[in-house]
Structure formats: structure tokens, C-alpha cells
Amino acid sequence: MDAEVLVVGAGPAGLAVAACLKDWGVDALVVDRSRGAGDSWRGRYDRLHLHTPRIQSALPGLRISETSGRWVAKDDMAGYVRRYARYHGIAPLFGTGVHRVDRDGRGWRADSDAGELTARQVVIATGYSNSPVPPRWPGLDGFRGEVLHAAEYRSAAPFVGRDVLVVGAGNTGAEIAADLAEQGAATIRVSVRTPPNIVPRQIGPVPTTMLAVAMEYSPSWLVDPLNRLLQRMILGDLTRYGMPAAGAGVVAQARATGITPTIDVGLVAALRSRRVVPVAAVDRFEARDVVLVDGTRFAPDAVIAATGYTTGLDPMLGHLGVLDDNGRPVVRGRRQLPHARGMRFVGLTNPLKGQLFQIKLDARSTARAIARDLQR
Ligand SMILES: Cc1cc2nc3c(=O)[nH]c(=O)nc-3n(C[C@H](O)[C@H](O)[C@H](O)COP(=O)(O)OP(=O)(O)OC[C@H]3O[C@@H](n4cnc5c(N)ncnc54)[C@H](O)[C@@H]3O)c2cc1C
């Protein structure tokens, strides 16, 4: 199959690029390994609502319905993504995973489940949170409790009355811990290796991720003291409940490590009520026990590893010299590398202002750049 533009991935990023390309009169071939638009959202845990407000989460050219409220539920988001594809007349080829992309003259060739796909331009939109990072602690194989990655977590129901360790206090780990506390797990510990910057979801009427739009380009020495003050005033001193303080401010931490703040959607209340107890990082497993780096040991019934994701791009693109050491593309949006002209990436960064908002911006500029390249 040959196309002018191949878009790999029919999540929000791929669909947004395809929709913007239509504005330039370009019909892209969009392929996706899943079964339908919105699948990446449908499969997430039940409690999930967007952390970015509705108006900051919409893709180019179609609003999210007001009936979804300010904080859109994950199934409403899945419905929106499906509607978005229909609205823009995009019919992705589902069930079509792309396994490898190579140069093909001045264009690209993709090895896919539908055979060989060729195109002059290719957009990689396979998702920042593509592949769960499996936990790899020493002794885990011999652990007799249940172990799952946060990507497999759907609800607290299987954990009611049980002793659960959540590993990781990023956005996913924090929300799962809150969910477990609200739904009746007996004991909930959250293991913290990198102390998070916990921030409220909104400050007064203003969503935090909207303030982040301005912060993204501000010097950290200027905005982080203010952030710290607001965190203290609104959430209080969380070290009183055992949560270690972050080593750097919100913006400094995001720039140095790529770790965005943990938006509070229930963790702080659970810490205050002592339903969730922070503990040190996991060192190893020994039979029924988890052993922490501070030597503490206990025997949870279940361990939920909120240990993050990778882009999973290495097998597909690793040979092209377009990824950094973490497997993330070194350029994004309209930019391209001199040795990989005609290959662009959308949705593969994690900015403070939220990925969906960045996708909206990058989809437009990427489509414009592609349309110009095709005219040359
Ligand atoms: C739990 C969670 C909550 C989030 N909440 C927010 C939020 O509140 N606000 C916000 O702005 N962002 C949020 N994000 C981040 C981001 O906006 C979403 O993950 C969003 O879905 C990203 O869109 P995407 O198209 O880049 O990736 P995805 O939605 O992951 O879509 C990628 C698509 O590519 C397909 N694909 C992957 N690999 C291949 C392949 N090899 N071949 C073919 N197809 C492939 C997948 O099947 C999928 O359909 C959240 C992310 C997570 C995980």
C-alpha cells in the first residue's frame, strides 16, 4: 500500500495530525494496532478523569461536549476520540501494527501487519505511555503475593480488605492509592523513590495545568518559590504524613528529570486520614516479604507497580538514530532530523501543560510542515 503520508497510531495525536492534514487537502493513511479509536482510553482504570480541564484537552477542530463536565471521565474521552475520527472523516486501518520503519529512496517503508506500507512522509504517533515498564526487583520471581503493573489496574474491587503496596507516587500511583483508600483496601502503603511535587488540581477557579502553560517558558528560579508557597498554603506540609519533600521545585524537577508534578485527586486526603502511608523505595523481595531500602520489611497481599512506561519505539526506529537514550524522539512536531527527513513525531513528550494541549499545537504545525514539504 502506498500513501503520501503514513500516520502510525490512531490515538488523539495521530487523529489530530490526520485531521489537520485534511485542512491542507492531504488524506493520510492512518494505521493502528488496536481495534478501534479511543481504545487507549477505554482500557484505563475506572476512576480516571482527565487532569487537564475539558477546554485544554480538546483536539483541533472539535470541542469536547459540555455534558462531560470540567474534568472529563475516561470513557467520555474514549467516546470523544471515536467521534473525532468520524467527524473528520478519518477511517484508520485498525489491527495494523507497525513493526519497523526504514528509508525507501526519499520516502519511508513500514513493515506492518497489513504488509509493506510506503509513504513520502511518516508521522509517528504511537503514544508516550506505550509500553509498561515491568518491575524488576531482585527476588520478585519468588514473591508469593500478587504483582501487577498499574496498566493492568482497573478498580479497587479485587483489593478490598487486602494489604496493598503501590510502588510509585507519580500521577498513576497516587490516584490508585487514593482509589484503594476510598474503596476499602485494608492497608495501603505507597513506596516513594523520587519524592513527587504534589500540586492541587486547581488553584481557586484556575486549573493548575493552565497556569503551567505560562510556567513552561519561565525560569524555574522565578516560578518555583511561588509554586512551593502555593503548595504549602493549599495542601499543607505533607512531610507530617510521611511524604518526603521533592528535591526540586515543579519546573526545575520537570526540566531536569522529565517528571511532571503529581496532581492531587485524592491522595492528600488519604494521607491526612492516614489511610495511605508513604514508605521508602523497594530494594528487593524475599519470599513473602518486600524489603525496603531502609531495611523495613512487610508482607503485602498485592503489589501494584506504578513504575511508568516507555515509548516502546526502539524495535521500530532504534536503527534510525532518531531516539535518545530513553527511547524518546529527539525532535517533536514540525521539526525533523537532517538524516531522517520526512519523519515527524507527535504526542511523544510530557510537558507541564499536558500532552493533549501539546498534541493540539504540534498537530497543526506538523500538518502545515508536511503539506509544504509535499508541495516541493
Ligand atoms: C492514565 C493517563 C492519564 C492521562 N491523563 C491526561 C490528562 O489528563 N491530560 C492530558 O493532556 N494528557 C493525559 N494523558 C496523556 C496523553 O494525553 C494520553 O496518553 C493520550 O491518549 C496520548 O495520545 P497519543 O495519541 O499520543 O497516544 P495514545 O492514546 O497512547 O495512542 C497511541 C495509539 O498508537 C497505537 N500504536 C502504538 N504502537 C503502535 C504500533 N507499533 N503500530 C500501530 N499502532 C500503534 C496504539 O494502539 C494507540 O491507539 C494521560 C495518560 C495516561 C496514561
PDB file of N, CA and C in Angstrom, residues 2-42:
ATOM      1  N   ASP A   2       0.527   2.203  -0.814  1.00  0.00           N
ATOM      2  CA  ASP A   2       1.340   3.413  -0.912  1.00  0.00           C
ATOM      3  C   ASP A   2       0.487   4.635  -0.558  1.00  0.00           C
ATOM      4  N   ALA A   3       1.078   5.572   0.169  1.00  0.00           N
ATOM      5  CA  ALA A   3       0.343   6.777   0.558  1.00  0.00           C
ATOM      6  C   ALA A   3       1.297   7.969   0.521  1.00  0.00           C
ATOM      7  N   GLU A   4       0.734   9.147   0.440  1.00  0.00           N
ATOM      8  CA  GLU A   4       1.603  10.329   0.535  1.00  0.00           C
ATOM      9  C   GLU A   4       2.133  10.467   1.959  1.00  0.00           C
ATOM     10  N   VAL A   5       1.188  10.278   2.921  1.00  0.00           N
ATOM     11  CA  VAL A   5       1.562  10.400   4.334  1.00  0.00           C
ATOM     12  C   VAL A   5       1.043   9.185   5.093  1.00  0.00           C
ATOM     13  N   LEU A   6       1.923   8.565   5.854  1.00  0.00           N
ATOM     14  CA  LEU A   6       1.529   7.453   6.730  1.00  0.00           C
ATOM     15  C   LEU A   6       1.571   7.964   8.169  1.00  0.00           C
ATOM     16  N   VAL A   7       0.462   7.813   8.878  1.00  0.00           N
ATOM     17  CA  VAL A   7       0.427   8.171  10.296  1.00  0.00           C
ATOM     18  C   VAL A   7       0.334   6.873  11.087  1.00  0.00           C
ATOM     19  N   VAL A   8       1.303   6.632  11.947  1.00  0.00           N
ATOM     20  CA  VAL A   8       1.302   5.395  12.745  1.00  0.00           C
ATOM     21  C   VAL A   8       0.727   5.732  14.118  1.00  0.00           C
ATOM     22  N   GLY A   9      -0.459   5.194  14.399  1.00  0.00           N
ATOM     23  CA  GLY A   9      -1.148   5.462  15.667  1.00  0.00           C
ATOM     24  C   GLY A   9      -2.404   6.282  15.429  1.00  0.00           C
ATOM     25  N   ALA A  10      -3.539   5.765  15.912  1.00  0.00           N
ATOM     26  CA  ALA A  10      -4.822   6.482  15.763  1.00  0.00           C
ATOM     27  C   ALA A  10      -5.377   6.858  17.124  1.00  0.00           C
ATOM     28  N   GLY A  11      -4.472   7.242  18.024  1.00  0.00           N
ATOM     29  CA  GLY A  11      -4.899   7.841  19.285  1.00  0.00           C
ATOM     30  C   GLY A  11      -5.127   9.330  19.035  1.00  0.00           C
ATOM     31  N   PRO A  12      -5.296  10.112  20.095  1.00  0.00           N
ATOM     32  CA  PRO A  12      -5.508  11.548  19.922  1.00  0.00           C
ATOM     33  C   PRO A  12      -4.465  12.208  19.014  1.00  0.00           C
ATOM     34  N   ALA A  13      -3.187  11.830  19.148  1.00  0.00           N
ATOM     35  CA  ALA A  13      -2.141  12.505  18.371  1.00  0.00           C
ATOM     36  C   ALA A  13      -2.251  12.191  16.875  1.00  0.00           C
ATOM     37  N   GLY A  14      -2.364  10.904  16.552  1.00  0.00           N
ATOM     38  CA  GLY A  14      -2.436  10.516  15.147  1.00  0.00           C
ATOM     39  C   GLY A  14      -3.681  11.076  14.477  1.00  0.00           C
ATOM     40  N   LEU A  15      -4.812  11.017  15.177  1.00  0.00           N
ATOM     41  CA  LEU A  15      -6.059  11.528  14.595  1.00  0.00           C
ATOM     42  C   LEU A  15      -5.985  13.042  14.414  1.00  0.00           C
ATOM     43  N   ALA A  16      -5.369  13.734  15.387  1.00  0.00           N
ATOM     44  CA  ALA A  16      -5.265  15.196  15.283  1.00  0.00           C
ATOM     45  C   ALA A  16      -4.408  15.591  14.083  1.00  0.00           C
ATOM     46  N   VAL A  17      -3.317  14.885  13.855  1.00  0.00           N
ATOM     47  CA  VAL A  17      -2.471  15.188  12.686  1.00  0.00           C
ATOM     48  C   VAL A  17      -3.264  14.919  11.400  1.00  0.00           C
ATOM     49  N   ALA A  18      -3.946  13.765  11.362  1.00  0.00           N
ATOM     50  CA  ALA A  18      -4.701  13.411  10.152  1.00  0.00           C
ATOM     51  C   ALA A  18      -5.785  14.460   9.876  1.00  0.00           C
ATOM     52  N   ALA A  19      -6.443  14.934  10.950  1.00  0.00           N
ATOM     53  CA  ALA A  19      -7.493  15.943  10.772  1.00  0.00           C
ATOM     54  C   ALA A  19      -6.890  17.246  10.241  1.00  0.00           C
ATOM     55  N   CYS A  20      -5.758  17.660  10.781  1.00  0.00           N
ATOM     56  CA  CYS A  20      -5.131  18.907  10.340  1.00  0.00           C
ATOM     57  C   CYS A  20      -4.609  18.777   8.907  1.00  0.00           C
ATOM     58  N   LEU A  21      -4.152  17.577   8.547  1.00  0.00           N
ATOM     59  CA  LEU A  21      -3.696  17.366   7.167  1.00  0.00           C
ATOM     60  C   LEU A  21      -4.863  17.540   6.192  1.00  0.00           C
ATOM     61  N   LYS A  22      -6.057  17.098   6.598  1.00  0.00           N
ATOM     62  CA  LYS A  22      -7.231  17.248   5.729  1.00  0.00           C
ATOM     63  C   LYS A  22      -7.472  18.718   5.412  1.00  0.00           C
ATOM     64  N   ASP A  23      -7.211  19.587   6.400  1.00  0.00           N
ATOM     65  CA  ASP A  23      -7.377  21.029   6.158  1.00  0.00           C
ATOM     66  C   ASP A  23      -6.465  21.511   5.034  1.00  0.00           C
ATOM     67  N   TRP A  24      -5.375  20.784   4.810  1.00  0.00           N
ATOM     68  CA  TRP A  24      -4.440  21.138   3.732  1.00  0.00           C
ATOM     69  C   TRP A  24      -4.683  20.285   2.486  1.00  0.00           C
ATOM     70  N   GLY A  25      -5.786  19.569   2.487  1.00  0.00           N
ATOM     71  CA  GLY A  25      -6.133  18.754   1.315  1.00  0.00           C
ATOM     72  C   GLY A  25      -5.348  17.455   1.207  1.00  0.00           C
ATOM     73  N   VAL A  26      -4.753  17.023   2.324  1.00  0.00           N
ATOM     74  CA  VAL A  26      -3.950  15.789   2.288  1.00  0.00           C
ATOM     75  C   VAL A  26      -4.688  14.687   3.049  1.00  0.00           C
ATOM     76  N   ASP A  27      -4.901  13.553   2.368  1.00  0.00           N
ATOM     77  CA  ASP A  27      -5.533  12.401   3.019  1.00  0.00           C
ATOM     78  C   ASP A  27      -4.450  11.430   3.459  1.00  0.00           C
ATOM     79  N   ALA A  28      -4.268  11.305   4.752  1.00  0.00           N
ATOM     80  CA  ALA A  28      -3.204  10.416   5.236  1.00  0.00           C
ATOM     81  C   ALA A  28      -3.740   8.994   5.404  1.00  0.00           C
ATOM     82  N   LEU A  29      -2.851   8.041   5.310  1.00  0.00           N
ATOM     83  CA  LEU A  29      -3.191   6.664   5.684  1.00  0.00           C
ATOM     84  C   LEU A  29      -2.844   6.527   7.167  1.00  0.00           C
ATOM     85  N   VAL A  30      -3.876   6.279   7.987  1.00  0.00           N
ATOM     86  CA  VAL A  30      -3.657   6.154   9.433  1.00  0.00           C
ATOM     87  C   VAL A  30      -3.788   4.680   9.812  1.00  0.00           C
ATOM     88  N   VAL A  31      -2.785   4.145  10.467  1.00  0.00           N
ATOM     89  CA  VAL A  31      -2.856   2.734  10.877  1.00  0.00           C
ATOM     90  C   VAL A  31      -2.706   2.630  12.389  1.00  0.00           C
ATOM     91  N   ASP A  32      -3.330   1.608  12.955  1.00  0.00           N
ATOM     92  CA  ASP A  32      -3.270   1.427  14.414  1.00  0.00           C
ATOM     93  C   ASP A  32      -3.366  -0.054  14.742  1.00  0.00           C
ATOM     94  N   ARG A  33      -2.598  -0.456  15.717  1.00  0.00           N
ATOM     95  CA  ARG A  33      -2.594  -1.879  16.067  1.00  0.00           C
ATOM     96  C   ARG A  33      -3.832  -2.284  16.869  1.00  0.00           C
ATOM     97  N   SER A  34      -4.544  -1.314  17.442  1.00  0.00           N
ATOM     98  CA  SER A  34      -5.699  -1.654  18.289  1.00  0.00           C
ATOM     99  C   SER A  34      -6.936  -1.906  17.432  1.00  0.00           C
ATOM    100  N   ARG A  35      -8.080  -2.115  18.129  1.00  0.00           N
ATOM    101  CA  ARG A  35      -9.274  -2.473  17.370  1.00  0.00           C
ATOM    102  C   ARG A  35     -10.166  -1.281  17.031  1.00  0.00           C
ATOM    103  N   GLY A  36      -9.969  -0.132  17.744  1.00  0.00           N
ATOM    104  CA  GLY A  36     -10.847   0.992  17.452  1.00  0.00           C
ATOM    105  C   GLY A  36     -10.340   2.296  18.054  1.00  0.00           C
ATOM    106  N   ALA A  37     -10.828   3.412  17.517  1.00  0.00           N
ATOM    107  CA  ALA A  37     -10.410   4.725  18.020  1.00  0.00           C
ATOM    108  C   ALA A  37     -10.852   4.872  19.481  1.00  0.00           C
ATOM    109  N   GLY A  38      -9.982   5.401  20.285  1.00  0.00           N
ATOM    110  CA  GLY A  38     -10.318   5.622  21.694  1.00  0.00           C
ATOM    111  C   GLY A  38      -9.970   4.448  22.584  1.00  0.00           C
ATOM    112  N   ASP A  39      -9.469   3.357  21.987  1.00  0.00           N
ATOM    113  CA  ASP A  39      -9.165   2.158  22.778  1.00  0.00           C
ATOM    114  C   ASP A  39      -8.154   2.440  23.884  1.00  0.00           C
ATOM    115  N   SER A  40      -7.187   3.337  23.619  1.00  0.00           N
ATOM    116  CA  SER A  40      -6.166   3.595  24.636  1.00  0.00           C
ATOM    117  C   SER A  40      -6.823   4.196  25.886  1.00  0.00           C
ATOM    118  N   TRP A  41      -7.934   4.911  25.708  1.00  0.00           N
ATOM    119  CA  TRP A  41      -8.621   5.495  26.864  1.00  0.00           C
ATOM    120  C   TRP A  41      -9.586   4.519  27.507  1.00  0.00           C
ATOM    121  N   ARG A  42     -10.261   3.756  26.676  1.00  0.00           N
ATOM    122  CA  ARG A  42     -11.269   2.835  27.215  1.00  0.00           C
ATOM    123  C   ARG A  42     -10.642   1.859  28.197  1.00  0.00           C
TER     124      ARG A  42
END
